[in-house]
mmCIF file of C-alpha atoms and ligand atoms in Angstrom:
data_model
loop_
_atom_site.group_PDB
_atom_site.id
_atom_site.type_symbol
_atom_site.label_atom_id
_atom_site.label_comp_id
_atom_site.label_asym_id
_atom_site.label_seq_id
_atom_site.Cartn_x
_atom_site.Cartn_y
_atom_site.Cartn_z
ATOM 1 C CA ALA A 1 -53.474 21.811 -15.402
ATOM 2 C CA LYS A 2 -51.908 22.433 -18.626
ATOM 3 C CA GLU A 3 -48.231 23.061 -17.987
ATOM 4 C CA ASN A 4 -47.152 26.064 -19.283
ATOM 5 C CA GLY A 5 -43.279 26.041 -19.808
ATOM 6 C CA LYS A 6 -42.742 27.126 -15.562
ATOM 7 C CA ARG A 7 -40.244 24.482 -14.596
ATOM 8 C CA THR A 8 -40.440 25.777 -11.079
ATOM 9 C CA PHE A 9 -44.198 24.066 -11.134
ATOM 10 C CA THR A 10 -43.076 20.394 -10.980
ATOM 11 C CA VAL A 11 -40.511 21.637 -7.970
ATOM 12 C CA PHE A 12 -43.822 21.846 -5.632
ATOM 13 C CA SER A 13 -46.191 19.510 -7.332
ATOM 14 C CA PRO A 14 -47.828 17.806 -4.678
ATOM 15 C CA GLU A 15 -46.731 14.026 -6.298
ATOM 16 C CA MET A 16 -43.154 15.553 -6.063
ATOM 17 C CA ASN A 17 -43.668 16.643 -2.639
ATOM 18 C CA ARG A 18 -44.621 13.524 -1.353
ATOM 19 C CA ARG A 19 -41.993 11.279 -2.926
ATOM 20 C CA VAL A 20 -39.165 13.763 -1.585
ATOM 21 C CA ALA A 21 -41.200 13.162 2.419
ATOM 22 C CA GLU A 22 -40.922 9.559 2.119
ATOM 23 C CA TYR A 23 -37.685 9.291 0.555
ATOM 24 C CA MET A 24 -36.751 11.484 3.997
ATOM 25 C CA TRP A 25 -39.015 9.823 6.367
ATOM 26 C CA LEU A 26 -37.256 6.124 4.832
ATOM 27 C CA ASP A 27 -33.437 8.124 5.327
ATOM 28 C CA THR A 28 -34.027 8.922 8.942
ATOM 29 C CA ASN A 29 -36.131 5.475 9.831
ATOM 30 C CA LEU A 30 -35.026 2.188 7.893
ATOM 31 C CA ARG A 31 -31.225 1.841 9.166
ATOM 32 C CA LYS A 32 -32.827 2.273 12.582
ATOM 33 C CA GLY A 33 -35.249 -0.320 11.942
ATOM 34 C CA LEU A 34 -33.190 -2.796 10.531
ATOM 35 C CA GLU A 35 -30.329 -1.893 13.660
ATOM 36 C CA GLN A 36 -33.344 -2.221 15.926
ATOM 37 C CA ASN A 37 -34.374 -5.667 14.135
ATOM 38 C CA GLN A 38 -37.771 -4.676 13.195
ATOM 39 C CA LEU A 39 -37.694 -6.269 10.068
ATOM 40 C CA VAL A 40 -39.023 -9.548 9.447
ATOM 41 C CA VAL A 41 -38.527 -12.191 6.566
ATOM 42 C CA TYR A 42 -41.595 -14.041 5.902
ATOM 43 C CA TYR A 43 -41.502 -17.183 3.468
ATOM 44 C CA GLN A 44 -43.943 -18.540 0.131
ATOM 45 C CA PRO A 45 -44.008 -22.136 -0.401
ATOM 46 C CA LYS A 46 -43.062 -23.685 -3.739
ATOM 47 C CA VAL A 47 -45.229 -26.698 -4.950
ATOM 48 C CA ALA A 48 -43.599 -29.081 -7.299
ATOM 49 C CA THR A 49 -46.145 -30.302 -10.078
ATOM 50 C CA GLY A 50 -47.049 -33.905 -9.747
ATOM 51 C CA THR A 51 -45.989 -34.836 -6.567
ATOM 52 C CA GLY A 52 -47.399 -31.891 -5.176
ATOM 53 C CA GLU A 53 -44.674 -31.827 -2.418
ATOM 54 C CA VAL A 54 -42.930 -28.312 -0.922
ATOM 55 C CA ARG A 55 -39.012 -28.738 -1.379
ATOM 56 C CA SER A 56 -38.431 -25.065 -1.263
ATOM 57 C CA VAL A 57 -39.509 -21.634 0.151
ATOM 58 C CA GLU A 58 -38.779 -18.057 -0.740
ATOM 59 C CA SER A 59 -38.224 -15.707 1.610
ATOM 60 C CA LEU A 60 -39.593 -12.379 1.590
ATOM 61 C CA VAL A 61 -38.656 -9.369 3.712
ATOM 62 C CA ARG A 62 -41.433 -7.224 5.310
ATOM 63 C CA TRP A 63 -40.707 -4.151 7.605
ATOM 64 C CA ASP A 64 -42.881 -4.030 11.051
ATOM 65 C CA SER A 65 -42.534 -0.130 11.811
ATOM 66 C CA PRO A 66 -43.668 0.706 15.542
ATOM 67 C CA GLU A 67 -44.950 4.043 13.238
ATOM 68 C CA ARG A 68 -46.894 2.256 10.513
ATOM 69 C CA GLY A 69 -47.127 -1.047 10.879
ATOM 70 C CA LEU A 70 -46.329 -3.987 8.739
ATOM 71 C CA ILE A 71 -44.549 -2.321 5.293
ATOM 72 C CA PRO A 72 -44.230 -4.600 1.931
ATOM 73 C CA PRO A 73 -40.408 -4.316 0.427
ATOM 74 C CA MET A 74 -41.742 -2.658 -2.569
ATOM 75 C CA GLN A 75 -42.106 0.710 -0.561
ATOM 76 C CA PHE A 76 -38.719 0.550 1.070
ATOM 77 C CA ILE A 77 -36.404 -2.051 -1.172
ATOM 78 C CA SER A 78 -35.387 0.741 -3.774
ATOM 79 C CA TYR A 79 -35.057 3.177 -1.194
ATOM 80 C CA ALA A 80 -32.372 0.777 0.194
ATOM 81 C CA GLU A 81 -30.733 0.080 -3.154
ATOM 82 C CA GLU A 82 -30.438 4.022 -3.977
ATOM 83 C CA SER A 83 -28.832 4.452 -0.603
ATOM 84 C CA GLY A 84 -26.729 1.846 -0.604
ATOM 85 C CA LEU A 85 -28.894 0.313 2.909
ATOM 86 C CA ILE A 86 -28.809 -2.891 0.548
ATOM 87 C CA ALA A 87 -26.246 -4.120 1.461
ATOM 88 C CA PRO A 88 -26.407 -4.821 5.527
ATOM 89 C CA LEU A 89 -30.430 -5.167 3.997
ATOM 90 C CA GLY A 90 -29.347 -8.304 1.939
ATOM 91 C CA ARG A 91 -27.208 -9.415 4.457
ATOM 92 C CA TRP A 92 -29.438 -9.693 6.994
ATOM 93 C CA VAL A 93 -31.984 -11.527 5.221
ATOM 94 C CA LEU A 94 -29.495 -14.110 4.222
ATOM 95 C CA GLN A 95 -28.424 -14.545 7.514
ATOM 96 C CA THR A 96 -31.587 -14.464 8.883
ATOM 97 C CA ALA A 97 -32.876 -17.369 6.150
ATOM 98 C CA ALA A 98 -29.936 -19.483 7.167
ATOM 99 C CA ARG A 99 -30.472 -19.317 10.460
ATOM 100 C CA GLN A 100 -34.218 -20.293 9.629
ATOM 101 C CA ALA A 101 -33.301 -23.065 7.249
ATOM 102 C CA ALA A 102 -31.152 -24.205 10.028
ATOM 103 C CA LYS A 103 -33.564 -24.791 12.508
ATOM 104 C CA TRP A 104 -35.833 -26.911 10.612
ATOM 105 C CA GLN A 105 -33.352 -29.312 9.779
ATOM 106 C CA GLN A 106 -32.563 -29.574 13.035
ATOM 107 C CA GLN A 107 -36.748 -30.196 13.031
ATOM 108 C CA GLY A 108 -36.499 -32.590 10.421
ATOM 109 C CA LEU A 109 -37.924 -30.502 7.480
ATOM 110 C CA ASN A 110 -35.680 -30.195 4.341
ATOM 111 C CA LEU A 111 -36.703 -27.102 3.385
ATOM 112 C CA ARG A 112 -34.633 -25.539 0.680
ATOM 113 C CA VAL A 113 -34.690 -21.248 1.307
ATOM 114 C CA ALA A 114 -34.310 -18.734 -2.036
ATOM 115 C CA VAL A 115 -33.459 -15.494 -0.828
ATOM 116 C CA ASN A 116 -33.786 -12.581 -3.490
ATOM 117 C CA LEU A 117 -30.484 -10.836 -4.451
ATOM 118 C CA SER A 118 -30.341 -6.940 -5.751
ATOM 119 C CA PRO A 119 -28.459 -6.309 -8.607
ATOM 120 C CA ARG A 120 -25.622 -4.600 -6.498
ATOM 121 C CA GLN A 121 -25.805 -7.223 -4.470
ATOM 122 C CA LEU A 122 -23.780 -9.735 -7.600
ATOM 123 C CA VAL A 123 -21.995 -6.488 -8.152
ATOM 124 C CA ASP A 124 -20.188 -6.402 -5.678
ATOM 125 C CA ASP A 125 -19.476 -10.101 -4.729
ATOM 126 C CA SER A 126 -19.388 -9.882 -1.128
ATOM 127 C CA VAL A 127 -22.620 -12.283 -1.322
ATOM 128 C CA VAL A 128 -20.375 -15.190 -2.418
ATOM 129 C CA ASP A 129 -18.244 -14.999 1.373
ATOM 130 C CA ASP A 130 -21.725 -14.125 2.976
ATOM 131 C CA LEU A 131 -22.865 -17.316 1.291
ATOM 132 C CA ALA A 132 -20.026 -19.430 2.572
ATOM 133 C CA GLN A 133 -19.706 -18.011 6.288
ATOM 134 C CA VAL A 134 -23.988 -18.913 6.601
ATOM 135 C CA LEU A 135 -23.714 -22.215 5.371
ATOM 136 C CA LYS A 136 -20.347 -22.829 7.323
ATOM 137 C CA GLU A 137 -22.141 -20.786 10.704
ATOM 138 C CA ASN A 138 -25.188 -22.821 10.659
ATOM 139 C CA GLN A 139 -23.408 -25.880 9.636
ATOM 140 C CA LEU A 140 -26.221 -25.975 6.588
ATOM 141 C CA SER A 141 -25.783 -28.335 3.578
ATOM 142 C CA PRO A 142 -24.393 -26.338 0.870
ATOM 143 C CA CYS A 143 -27.932 -27.154 -1.144
ATOM 144 C CA THR A 144 -30.048 -25.482 1.271
ATOM 145 C CA LEU A 145 -29.904 -21.875 0.209
ATOM 146 C CA ASP A 146 -30.428 -20.728 -3.330
ATOM 147 C CA PHE A 147 -30.879 -16.813 -5.170
ATOM 148 C CA GLU A 148 -33.380 -15.014 -7.144
ATOM 149 C CA LEU A 149 -32.153 -12.920 -9.453
ATOM 150 C CA THR A 150 -33.731 -10.185 -11.859
ATOM 151 C CA GLU A 151 -32.194 -9.453 -15.376
ATOM 152 C CA SER A 152 -30.952 -5.922 -14.603
ATOM 153 C CA SER A 153 -28.743 -7.775 -12.162
ATOM 154 C CA LEU A 154 -26.883 -8.885 -15.960
ATOM 155 C CA ILE A 155 -27.261 -5.354 -17.793
ATOM 156 C CA GLU A 156 -23.903 -3.737 -15.724
ATOM 157 C CA ASP A 157 -21.267 -6.281 -16.272
ATOM 158 C CA GLU A 158 -21.809 -9.603 -17.540
ATOM 159 C CA ASN A 159 -18.929 -11.223 -16.976
ATOM 160 C CA ARG A 160 -18.827 -10.573 -13.359
ATOM 161 C CA ALA A 161 -22.473 -11.483 -13.067
ATOM 162 C CA HIS A 162 -21.274 -14.261 -14.850
ATOM 163 C CA GLU A 163 -18.326 -15.547 -12.490
ATOM 164 C CA VAL A 164 -20.323 -14.611 -9.505
ATOM 165 C CA ILE A 165 -23.219 -16.723 -10.356
ATOM 166 C CA GLY A 166 -21.104 -19.309 -10.951
ATOM 167 C CA ARG A 167 -19.342 -19.062 -7.721
ATOM 168 C CA LEU A 168 -23.085 -19.100 -5.762
ATOM 169 C CA ARG A 169 -23.413 -22.280 -7.789
ATOM 170 C CA SER A 170 -20.246 -23.927 -6.918
ATOM 171 C CA LEU A 171 -20.931 -23.634 -3.077
ATOM 172 C CA GLY A 172 -24.255 -25.513 -4.061
ATOM 173 C CA ALA A 173 -26.623 -22.509 -4.360
ATOM 174 C CA GLN A 174 -28.988 -22.660 -6.798
ATOM 175 C CA VAL A 175 -29.695 -19.264 -9.066
ATOM 176 C CA HIS A 176 -33.009 -18.279 -10.347
ATOM 177 C CA LEU A 177 -33.619 -15.702 -12.976
ATOM 178 C CA ASP A 178 -36.725 -14.233 -11.430
ATOM 179 C CA ASP A 179 -39.826 -11.932 -13.188
ATOM 180 C CA PHE A 180 -38.320 -13.553 -16.219
ATOM 181 C CA GLY A 181 -40.433 -12.116 -19.605
ATOM 182 C CA THR A 182 -39.965 -9.034 -18.010
ATOM 183 C CA GLY A 183 -37.001 -8.085 -19.336
ATOM 184 C CA TYR A 184 -35.006 -7.695 -22.016
ATOM 185 C CA SER A 185 -31.911 -10.092 -22.335
ATOM 186 C CA SER A 186 -31.508 -11.994 -25.478
ATOM 187 C CA LEU A 187 -31.765 -15.318 -26.198
ATOM 188 C CA ALA A 188 -27.733 -15.181 -27.039
ATOM 189 C CA GLN A 189 -27.577 -13.929 -23.667
ATOM 190 C CA LEU A 190 -29.904 -16.140 -21.619
ATOM 191 C CA ALA A 191 -28.366 -19.127 -23.189
ATOM 192 C CA ARG A 192 -25.202 -17.920 -21.426
ATOM 193 C CA ILE A 193 -26.420 -17.661 -18.331
ATOM 194 C CA PRO A 194 -25.179 -20.100 -15.915
ATOM 195 C CA LEU A 195 -28.887 -20.780 -14.048
ATOM 196 C CA ASP A 196 -30.699 -23.109 -12.793
ATOM 197 C CA ALA A 197 -33.996 -22.064 -13.083
ATOM 198 C CA ILE A 198 -36.379 -18.845 -14.443
ATOM 199 C CA LYS A 199 -39.098 -17.926 -12.664
ATOM 200 C CA LEU A 200 -42.377 -16.975 -15.027
ATOM 201 C CA ASP A 201 -43.195 -13.376 -13.729
ATOM 202 C CA LYS A 202 -47.229 -13.173 -12.423
ATOM 203 C CA SER A 203 -48.064 -10.832 -15.118
ATOM 204 C CA PHE A 204 -47.905 -13.656 -17.480
ATOM 205 C CA VAL A 205 -49.721 -15.973 -15.258
ATOM 206 C CA ARG A 206 -52.284 -13.974 -14.356
ATOM 207 C CA GLY A 207 -55.270 -13.584 -17.023
ATOM 208 C CA VAL A 208 -53.960 -17.110 -18.718
ATOM 209 C CA ASN A 209 -57.544 -17.858 -18.831
ATOM 210 C CA LEU A 210 -58.589 -15.564 -20.846
ATOM 211 C CA ALA A 211 -56.233 -14.252 -23.254
ATOM 212 C CA PRO A 212 -55.613 -16.818 -26.158
ATOM 213 C CA VAL A 213 -52.176 -14.690 -26.496
ATOM 214 C CA SER A 214 -50.902 -15.559 -23.024
ATOM 215 C CA GLN A 215 -51.552 -19.078 -23.018
ATOM 216 C CA SER A 216 -49.136 -18.683 -26.195
ATOM 217 C CA LEU A 217 -46.821 -16.716 -24.294
ATOM 218 C CA ILE A 218 -46.595 -19.339 -21.922
ATOM 219 C CA ARG A 219 -46.043 -22.092 -24.154
ATOM 220 C CA ALA A 220 -43.499 -20.349 -25.716
ATOM 221 C CA ILE A 221 -41.217 -19.030 -22.927
ATOM 222 C CA VAL A 222 -41.858 -22.819 -21.129
ATOM 223 C CA ALA A 223 -40.324 -24.504 -24.620
ATOM 224 C CA THR A 224 -37.384 -21.703 -24.562
ATOM 225 C CA ALA A 225 -36.667 -22.777 -21.360
ATOM 226 C CA GLU A 226 -36.515 -26.169 -21.304
ATOM 227 C CA ALA A 227 -34.603 -26.208 -24.702
ATOM 228 C CA LEU A 228 -31.750 -24.255 -22.807
ATOM 229 C CA GLN A 229 -32.191 -26.993 -19.933
ATOM 230 C CA PHE A 230 -33.872 -24.584 -17.101
ATOM 231 C CA ARG A 231 -36.106 -25.265 -14.618
ATOM 232 C CA VAL A 232 -39.341 -23.610 -14.596
ATOM 233 C CA ILE A 233 -41.049 -21.637 -11.685
ATOM 234 C CA ALA A 234 -44.496 -19.877 -11.950
ATOM 235 C CA GLU A 235 -45.243 -17.409 -9.569
ATOM 236 C CA GLY A 236 -48.355 -15.541 -8.874
ATOM 237 C CA VAL A 237 -50.539 -18.525 -9.569
ATOM 238 C CA GLU A 238 -54.352 -17.618 -8.031
ATOM 239 C CA THR A 239 -56.575 -20.053 -9.605
ATOM 240 C CA GLU A 240 -57.433 -23.841 -10.247
ATOM 241 C CA SER A 241 -57.565 -22.960 -13.865
ATOM 242 C CA GLU A 242 -53.998 -21.032 -13.821
ATOM 243 C CA ASN A 243 -52.877 -24.038 -11.855
ATOM 244 C CA GLN A 244 -54.174 -26.612 -14.566
ATOM 245 C CA PHE A 245 -52.958 -24.686 -17.464
ATOM 246 C CA LEU A 246 -49.437 -24.909 -16.033
ATOM 247 C CA ASP A 247 -49.320 -28.492 -15.009
ATOM 248 C CA CYS A 248 -50.477 -29.136 -18.372
ATOM 249 C CA VAL A 249 -47.815 -26.753 -20.511
ATOM 250 C CA GLY A 250 -45.197 -28.335 -18.082
ATOM 251 C CA VAL A 251 -43.969 -25.704 -15.526
ATOM 252 C CA ASP A 252 -41.765 -27.753 -12.622
ATOM 253 C CA GLU A 253 -43.176 -25.844 -9.780
ATOM 254 C CA LYS A 254 -45.736 -23.151 -8.778
ATOM 255 C CA GLN A 255 -46.215 -20.205 -6.163
ATOM 256 C CA GLY A 256 -48.987 -18.268 -5.268
ATOM 257 C CA PHE A 257 -52.036 -17.299 -3.215
ATOM 258 C CA LEU A 258 -53.959 -20.542 -4.202
ATOM 259 C CA PHE A 259 -51.663 -22.337 -2.073
ATOM 260 C CA ALA A 260 -50.292 -20.095 0.551
ATOM 261 C CA GLN A 261 -49.558 -16.214 1.328
ATOM 262 C CA PRO A 262 -45.887 -15.715 2.610
ATOM 263 C CA MET A 263 -45.667 -16.633 5.858
ATOM 264 C CA LEU A 264 -43.796 -16.418 9.279
ATOM 265 C CA PRO A 265 -42.092 -19.660 9.894
ATOM 266 C CA GLU A 266 -44.822 -20.852 13.012
ATOM 267 C CA GLU A 267 -47.264 -20.054 10.197
ATOM 268 C CA LEU A 268 -45.406 -22.184 7.237
ATOM 269 C CA GLU A 269 -44.876 -24.645 9.611
ATOM 270 C CA GLN A 270 -48.826 -25.094 10.663
ATOM 271 C CA TRP A 271 -49.459 -24.974 7.372
ATOM 272 C CA LEU A 272 -47.033 -27.649 5.986
ATOM 273 C CA LYS A 273 -48.598 -30.198 9.208
ATOM 274 C CA ALA A 274 -52.092 -29.190 7.332
ATOM 275 C CA TYR A 275 -50.947 -29.317 3.713
ATOM 276 C CA SER A 276 -51.237 -32.824 1.783
ATOM 277 C CA PRO A 277 -49.911 -33.580 -1.696
ATOM 278 C CA HIS A 278 -53.308 -34.062 -3.365
HETATM 279 P P1 C2E B 301 -40.629 -10.867 -5.749
HETATM 280 O O1 C2E B 301 -39.633 -11.607 -5.489
HETATM 281 O O2 C2E B 301 -41.145 -10.965 -7.130
HETATM 282 O O3 C2E B 301 -41.836 -11.517 -5.122
HETATM 283 C C1 C2E B 301 -43.221 -11.751 -5.709
HETATM 284 C C2 C2E B 301 -44.516 -11.081 -5.103
HETATM 285 O O4 C2E B 301 -45.441 -11.977 -5.406
HETATM 286 C C3 C2E B 301 -43.904 -10.845 -3.683
HETATM 287 O O5 C2E B 301 -44.200 -9.798 -3.103
HETATM 288 C C4 C2E B 301 -45.320 -12.230 -3.113
HETATM 289 O O6 C2E B 301 -45.524 -11.793 -1.948
HETATM 290 C C5 C2E B 301 -46.319 -11.385 -4.289
HETATM 291 N N1 C2E B 301 -47.120 -12.869 -4.703
HETATM 292 C C6 C2E B 301 -46.773 -13.839 -4.381
HETATM 293 N N2 C2E B 301 -47.707 -14.897 -4.935
HETATM 294 C C7 C2E B 301 -48.715 -13.863 -5.117
HETATM 295 C C8 C2E B 301 -50.104 -14.478 -5.865
HETATM 296 O O7 C2E B 301 -50.405 -15.249 -5.824
HETATM 297 N N3 C2E B 301 -50.538 -13.082 -6.428
HETATM 298 C C9 C2E B 301 -50.358 -11.747 -6.345
HETATM 299 N N4 C2E B 301 -50.663 -10.550 -7.116
HETATM 300 N N5 C2E B 301 -48.949 -12.117 -5.337
HETATM 301 C C10 C2E B 301 -48.277 -12.640 -5.327
HETATM 302 P P2 C2E B 301 -43.676 -9.215 -1.812
HETATM 303 O O8 C2E B 301 -43.709 -9.594 -1.030
HETATM 304 O O9 C2E B 301 -44.519 -8.129 -2.111
HETATM 305 O O10 C2E B 301 -42.609 -8.923 -2.664
HETATM 306 C C11 C2E B 301 -42.518 -7.985 -3.547
HETATM 307 C C12 C2E B 301 -41.029 -7.758 -4.325
HETATM 308 O O11 C2E B 301 -39.667 -7.014 -3.120
HETATM 309 C C13 C2E B 301 -39.992 -9.185 -4.876
HETATM 310 O O12 C2E B 301 -40.942 -9.410 -5.750
HETATM 311 C C14 C2E B 301 -38.928 -8.791 -4.352
HETATM 312 O O13 C2E B 301 -38.585 -8.364 -5.695
HETATM 313 C C15 C2E B 301 -38.376 -7.639 -3.596
HETATM 314 N N6 C2E B 301 -38.267 -8.482 -2.539
HETATM 315 C C16 C2E B 301 -38.695 -9.011 -1.413
HETATM 316 N N7 C2E B 301 -37.996 -9.495 -0.686
HETATM 317 C C17 C2E B 301 -36.785 -8.885 -0.772
HETATM 318 C C18 C2E B 301 -35.443 -9.604 -0.211
HETATM 319 O O14 C2E B 301 -35.191 -9.349 0.804
HETATM 320 N N8 C2E B 301 -34.432 -9.111 -0.818
HETATM 321 C C19 C2E B 301 -34.766 -8.092 -2.319
HETATM 322 N N9 C2E B 301 -33.531 -7.740 -2.635
HETATM 323 N N10 C2E B 301 -35.952 -7.996 -2.668
HETATM 324 C C20 C2E B 301 -36.571 -8.571 -1.997
HETATM 325 CA CA1 CA B 302 -38.543 -13.494 -6.492
HETATM 326 CA CA1 CA B 303 -42.041 -11.408 -10.002
HETATM 327 CA CA1 CA B 304 -39.187 -8.735 -8.363
#
């Protein structure tokens, strides 16, 4: 239907109604879900180029709702960010990942575990104390937990973000810039961030075989990262030809359904047993 200038029309649009209802459902249920231990952390391996070894995994949260079943993070993380629930939720993910990393260490599996951080968690710098605490509580070696953050984390207060990143790194954590290429940081900005690696967003990896322009883009991004001395991790690798292209351009680590989906800890352990780096 054409808009006819009546503002009240939008108030009752089905899409608006759906979003309000969804927000209210999350408002009633997500905090309860967190308190009642309904959140679950899955882990997806990263494969090193060349050796094929798996030395690190990414933690990815899901919500096992009694009402709706397994809910992907895209459906509740932004609500958590808006409502402030991201602080306790993010802390819970970090604690869970740390406990899991400690279990793996006891089993002789040395895996670094990366945790995704929301912008809010970087501004409110409690994540530094949280990291120090979980390392201590779980007697983890400092080089076990890493963080993935997005460019939007750097927008609000760049200096503060840099300071927090510096403190996380001084505790032995690596800091990776997630979804790289989808934000708008300038090269000058990028050069100032004290980073260990960038994660090439899956939107670049997709279709790399089809469009020559995607290939040049990836080459340019890898060259930029190399100039800045950041490692490059590619996400969303689904096909062998994408994998081969990424190897050729010098990506350091790869992650995607070609290798494995995000898995529960026991599934990951089984997967690792069966996995042999070619
Ligand atoms: P992300 O950090 O960019 O994570 C990559 C997403 O791509 C994950 O979706 C992963 O399951 C998916 N993926 C992995 N391999 C492939 C592939 O080969 N093809 C395709 N098409 N997708 C692949 P997921 O688990 O649904 O997570 C979505 C987003 O939710 C994450 O994007 C991250 O931004 C956010 N997220 C997840 N866990 C957390 C968390 O604990 N804290 C925060 N703040 N955000 C989280
Ligand atoms: Ca990530
Ligand atoms: Ca991404
Ligand atoms: Ca993301």
